[in-house]
Short mmCIF file of C-alpha atoms in Angstrom, two decimals:
data_model
loop_
_atom_site.label_atom_id
_atom_site.label_comp_id
_atom_site.label_asym_id
_atom_site.label_seq_id
_atom_site.Cartn_x
_atom_site.Cartn_y
_atom_site.Cartn_z
CA SER A 12 53.27 -87.42 -4.73
CA GLN A 13 54.88 -90.83 -4.35
CA LYS A 14 53.75 -93.40 -6.83
CA ILE A 15 54.43 -97.14 -6.89
CA GLU A 16 53.68 -99.31 -9.89
CA GLN A 17 53.49 -103.07 -10.04
CA ASN A 18 52.33 -105.19 -12.95
CA SER A 19 48.57 -105.19 -12.64
CA GLU A 20 48.20 -108.25 -14.81
CA ALA A 21 48.60 -111.66 -13.25
CA LEU A 22 51.83 -113.51 -13.86
CA ASN A 23 51.37 -117.12 -14.88
CA ILE A 24 54.38 -119.42 -14.84
CA GLN A 25 55.16 -123.10 -14.86
CA GLU A 26 56.28 -124.89 -11.73
CA GLY A 27 60.07 -124.95 -11.41
CA LYS A 28 60.61 -121.73 -13.35
CA THR A 29 61.76 -118.43 -11.90
CA ALA A 30 59.11 -115.80 -11.30
CA THR A 31 60.22 -112.17 -11.60
CA LEU A 32 58.01 -109.37 -10.31
CA THR A 33 58.68 -105.69 -10.84
CA CYS A 34 58.13 -102.67 -8.63
CA ASN A 35 58.77 -99.17 -9.98
CA TYR A 36 58.44 -95.96 -8.04
CA THR A 37 58.54 -92.26 -8.83
CA ASN A 38 58.82 -88.95 -7.00
CA TYR A 39 60.52 -90.54 -4.08
CA SER A 40 63.79 -91.78 -2.63
CA PRO A 41 62.91 -94.42 -0.04
CA ALA A 42 65.28 -95.45 2.71
CA TYR A 43 64.13 -99.03 2.24
CA LEU A 44 61.73 -101.18 0.27
CA GLN A 45 59.83 -104.23 1.45
CA TRP A 46 58.08 -107.14 -0.20
CA TYR A 47 55.03 -108.84 1.23
CA ARG A 48 52.94 -111.84 0.28
CA GLN A 49 49.18 -111.78 0.62
CA ASP A 50 46.81 -114.72 0.29
CA PRO A 51 43.07 -114.16 -0.29
CA GLY A 52 41.25 -113.02 2.83
CA ARG A 53 44.44 -112.70 4.87
CA GLY A 54 46.77 -109.93 5.93
CA PRO A 55 50.09 -109.38 4.16
CA VAL A 56 53.06 -111.39 5.37
CA PHE A 57 56.51 -109.78 5.41
CA LEU A 58 59.08 -111.45 3.16
CA LEU A 59 62.13 -109.25 2.66
CA LEU A 60 63.42 -105.76 3.33
CA ILE A 61 66.20 -104.12 1.33
CA ARG A 62 67.83 -100.82 2.17
CA GLU A 63 68.77 -98.07 -0.26
CA ASN A 64 72.48 -98.86 0.10
CA GLU A 65 71.96 -102.58 -0.65
CA LYS A 66 71.90 -103.92 -4.19
CA GLU A 67 70.63 -107.40 -3.52
CA LYS A 68 69.25 -109.52 -0.72
CA ARG A 69 68.43 -113.23 -0.63
CA LYS A 70 66.36 -115.48 1.57
CA GLU A 71 66.06 -119.13 0.61
CA ARG A 72 64.42 -119.16 -2.85
CA LEU A 73 63.71 -115.43 -2.78
CA LYS A 74 65.93 -112.68 -4.15
CA VAL A 75 65.31 -108.95 -4.20
CA THR A 76 67.28 -106.32 -6.06
CA PHE A 77 67.08 -102.57 -5.56
CA ASP A 78 68.26 -100.09 -8.18
CA THR A 79 67.90 -96.56 -6.84
CA THR A 80 69.03 -95.07 -10.16
CA LEU A 81 66.29 -96.82 -12.10
CA LYS A 82 63.93 -96.49 -9.12
CA GLN A 83 63.09 -100.13 -9.44
CA SER A 84 63.06 -103.31 -7.40
CA LEU A 85 62.88 -106.82 -8.81
CA PHE A 86 61.58 -109.73 -6.78
CA HIS A 87 62.56 -113.25 -7.88
CA ILE A 88 61.24 -116.60 -6.76
CA THR A 89 63.41 -119.42 -8.04
CA ALA A 90 62.21 -123.00 -8.46
CA SER A 91 58.65 -121.78 -8.08
CA GLN A 92 55.98 -124.03 -6.62
CA PRO A 93 52.17 -123.95 -6.78
CA ALA A 94 52.25 -122.97 -3.08
CA ASP A 95 53.95 -119.71 -4.14
CA SER A 96 50.71 -118.63 -5.84
CA ALA A 97 49.59 -115.44 -4.12
CA THR A 98 49.59 -111.66 -4.53
CA TYR A 99 52.94 -110.00 -3.92
CA LEU A 100 53.07 -106.43 -2.72
CA CYS A 101 55.97 -104.04 -2.66
CA ALA A 102 56.00 -101.24 -0.12
CA LEU A 103 58.13 -98.20 0.48
CA ASP A 104 58.79 -96.50 3.78
CA GLY A 105 56.84 -93.32 4.32
CA GLY A 106 59.92 -91.15 4.56
CA SER A 107 61.38 -89.16 7.41
CA GLY A 108 58.71 -88.68 10.00
CA GLY A 109 56.62 -91.35 8.33
CA TYR A 110 56.76 -93.57 11.35
CA ASN A 111 55.80 -97.09 10.40
CA LYS A 112 53.84 -95.77 7.46
CA LEU A 113 54.19 -97.94 4.41
CA ILE A 114 53.12 -96.97 0.93
CA PHE A 115 52.01 -100.06 -0.96
CA GLY A 116 51.83 -100.90 -4.61
CA ALA A 117 48.66 -102.50 -5.95
CA GLY A 118 50.31 -105.91 -6.00
CA THR A 119 50.94 -108.54 -8.65
CA ARG A 120 49.09 -111.82 -8.58
CA LEU A 121 51.32 -114.80 -9.24
CA ALA A 122 49.91 -118.13 -10.36
CA VAL A 123 52.28 -121.11 -10.50
CA HIS A 124 50.89 -124.00 -12.52
CA PRO A 125 51.92 -127.64 -12.00
CA LYS B 11 54.55 -115.46 20.45
CA ALA B 12 50.96 -114.93 19.47
CA GLY B 13 50.45 -112.91 16.32
CA VAL B 14 48.45 -109.76 15.78
CA THR B 15 44.80 -110.31 16.54
CA GLN B 16 41.88 -108.32 15.22
CA THR B 17 38.27 -108.41 16.26
CA PRO B 18 35.74 -108.84 14.94
CA ARG B 19 36.76 -110.67 11.77
CA TYR B 20 33.58 -109.79 9.92
CA LEU B 21 31.12 -106.97 10.37
CA ILE B 22 28.01 -105.82 8.54
CA LYS B 23 26.68 -102.33 9.15
CA THR B 24 24.31 -99.94 7.45
CA ARG B 25 24.97 -96.46 6.18
CA GLY B 26 25.08 -93.82 8.87
CA GLN B 27 26.07 -96.20 11.65
CA GLN B 28 29.40 -96.17 13.39
CA VAL B 29 31.81 -99.01 13.99
CA THR B 30 34.74 -99.78 16.28
CA LEU B 31 37.45 -102.25 15.35
CA SER B 32 40.03 -103.65 17.73
CA CYS B 33 43.64 -104.70 17.31
CA SER B 34 45.99 -106.38 19.75
CA PRO B 35 49.63 -106.19 18.66
CA ILE B 36 52.30 -108.79 19.22
CA SER B 37 53.47 -108.73 22.83
CA GLY B 38 56.21 -106.16 23.25
CA HIS B 39 55.36 -104.22 20.10
CA ARG B 40 54.42 -100.65 20.90
CA SER B 41 53.61 -99.38 17.43
CA VAL B 42 50.32 -100.13 15.72
CA SER B 43 49.47 -98.98 12.20
CA TRP B 44 46.10 -99.21 10.50
CA TYR B 45 45.43 -99.70 6.80
CA GLN B 46 42.37 -99.87 4.58
CA GLN B 47 42.40 -102.30 1.66
CA THR B 48 39.93 -102.11 -1.21
CA PRO B 49 40.05 -103.63 -4.70
CA GLY B 50 40.17 -100.20 -6.29
CA GLN B 51 42.63 -98.36 -4.06
CA GLY B 52 44.73 -101.19 -2.67
CA LEU B 53 46.32 -100.84 0.75
CA GLN B 54 46.17 -97.32 2.10
CA PHE B 55 47.66 -96.05 5.34
CA LEU B 56 45.19 -94.69 7.89
CA PHE B 57 47.25 -93.83 10.98
CA GLU B 58 49.90 -95.07 13.35
CA TYR B 59 50.07 -95.05 17.13
CA PHE B 60 53.03 -95.42 19.44
CA SER B 61 52.79 -95.27 23.22
CA GLU B 62 49.21 -94.00 23.06
CA THR B 63 50.13 -91.12 20.70
CA GLN B 64 49.18 -90.77 17.07
CA ARG B 65 52.43 -90.15 15.23
CA ASN B 66 51.27 -90.18 11.64
CA LYS B 67 48.04 -89.92 9.73
CA GLY B 68 47.05 -90.73 6.18
CA ASN B 69 44.68 -88.86 3.90
CA PHE B 70 41.35 -90.00 5.27
CA PRO B 71 38.44 -87.87 6.46
CA GLY B 72 37.91 -87.09 10.11
CA ARG B 73 35.25 -89.81 10.31
CA PHE B 74 38.15 -92.19 10.73
CA SER B 75 39.76 -92.01 14.13
CA GLY B 76 41.74 -94.21 16.43
CA ARG B 77 43.33 -94.55 19.78
CA GLN B 78 45.81 -96.70 21.63
CA PHE B 79 45.69 -97.90 25.19
CA SER B 80 48.49 -98.28 27.71
CA ASN B 81 48.74 -102.00 26.95
CA SER B 82 49.36 -101.11 23.25
CA ARG B 83 45.99 -102.44 22.12
CA SER B 84 44.44 -100.12 19.57
CA GLU B 85 40.98 -99.34 18.30
CA MET B 86 39.83 -97.53 15.23
CA ASN B 87 36.44 -95.95 14.82
CA VAL B 88 34.54 -94.99 11.72
CA SER B 89 31.53 -92.77 12.21
CA THR B 90 28.67 -92.07 9.81
CA LEU B 91 29.50 -95.05 7.64
CA GLU B 92 29.32 -94.73 3.87
CA LEU B 93 29.04 -97.47 1.26
CA GLY B 94 32.61 -96.70 0.18
CA ASP B 95 33.91 -97.63 3.62
CA SER B 96 33.36 -101.29 2.80
CA ALA B 97 36.85 -102.74 2.93
CA LEU B 98 39.29 -105.00 4.68
CA TYR B 99 40.79 -103.11 7.62
CA LEU B 100 44.22 -104.29 8.60
CA CYS B 101 46.34 -103.44 11.55
CA ALA B 102 50.04 -104.08 11.83
CA SER B 103 52.40 -104.02 14.75
CA THR B 104 55.99 -103.09 14.20
CA VAL B 105 59.30 -104.13 15.60
CA THR B 106 62.46 -102.23 14.79
CA GLY B 107 65.46 -104.44 14.37
CA ALA B 108 68.80 -104.63 12.67
CA ALA B 109 67.04 -105.23 9.38
CA GLY B 110 64.79 -102.21 9.75
CA ASP B 111 61.13 -101.83 10.57
CA THR B 112 59.14 -104.96 9.92
CA GLN B 113 55.37 -104.81 10.08
CA TYR B 114 53.38 -107.84 11.17
CA PHE B 115 49.82 -107.75 9.94
CA GLY B 116 46.74 -109.18 11.53
CA PRO B 117 44.11 -111.14 9.57
CA GLY B 118 41.97 -108.03 9.13
CA THR B 119 38.37 -107.10 9.76
CA ARG B 120 36.10 -107.35 6.75
CA LEU B 121 33.59 -104.49 6.99
CA THR B 122 30.55 -104.46 4.74
CA VAL B 123 28.38 -101.35 4.67
CA LEU B 124 24.87 -101.83 3.25
#
């Protein structure tokens, strides 16, 4: 079955540095991959979507890469700020017929320290 | 546009009872997906509805059911509650655009089963 792995340990970085989060998947070839941000007690908020034929996508301070050979996506936040502290989730599409069914990783908690 | 709304936000029930949760998608969105989030299992897909039809279902027992109304509002029901059903229940409405399917999550309903 499909499996998604994200770093279970929290990532602690200093303000201004670049945070890099990893998402690995197995037994699957997704058509696209998404990244979400989740704050405590709230629902996930969509950040970026990258398709299987795209290598990289950027949005302001965010950058996502997608390597279908390595079955890995990297999520970068440049010039990080304490307000970026949250849990970041990667999600894969549920495949053909998987209408609006996302398969989520467990998430990585990011803490940005002043 | 108003976001996805879920009611109630918090709910306390006892084992054996049943519960109904409600979700109103963003205006114009016809797809509603439901997810269960727990610390141990993360976000797991329950089911998805489109135009009052269930199109996809996750691996949950039959105690979990849902429906969608003609105005796209959706409800999910859990019967014979168990302690393990304590979780954050999230619904998401989906819009399909040039960038792919983007899911917009509501704030969730926190269900506690005693």
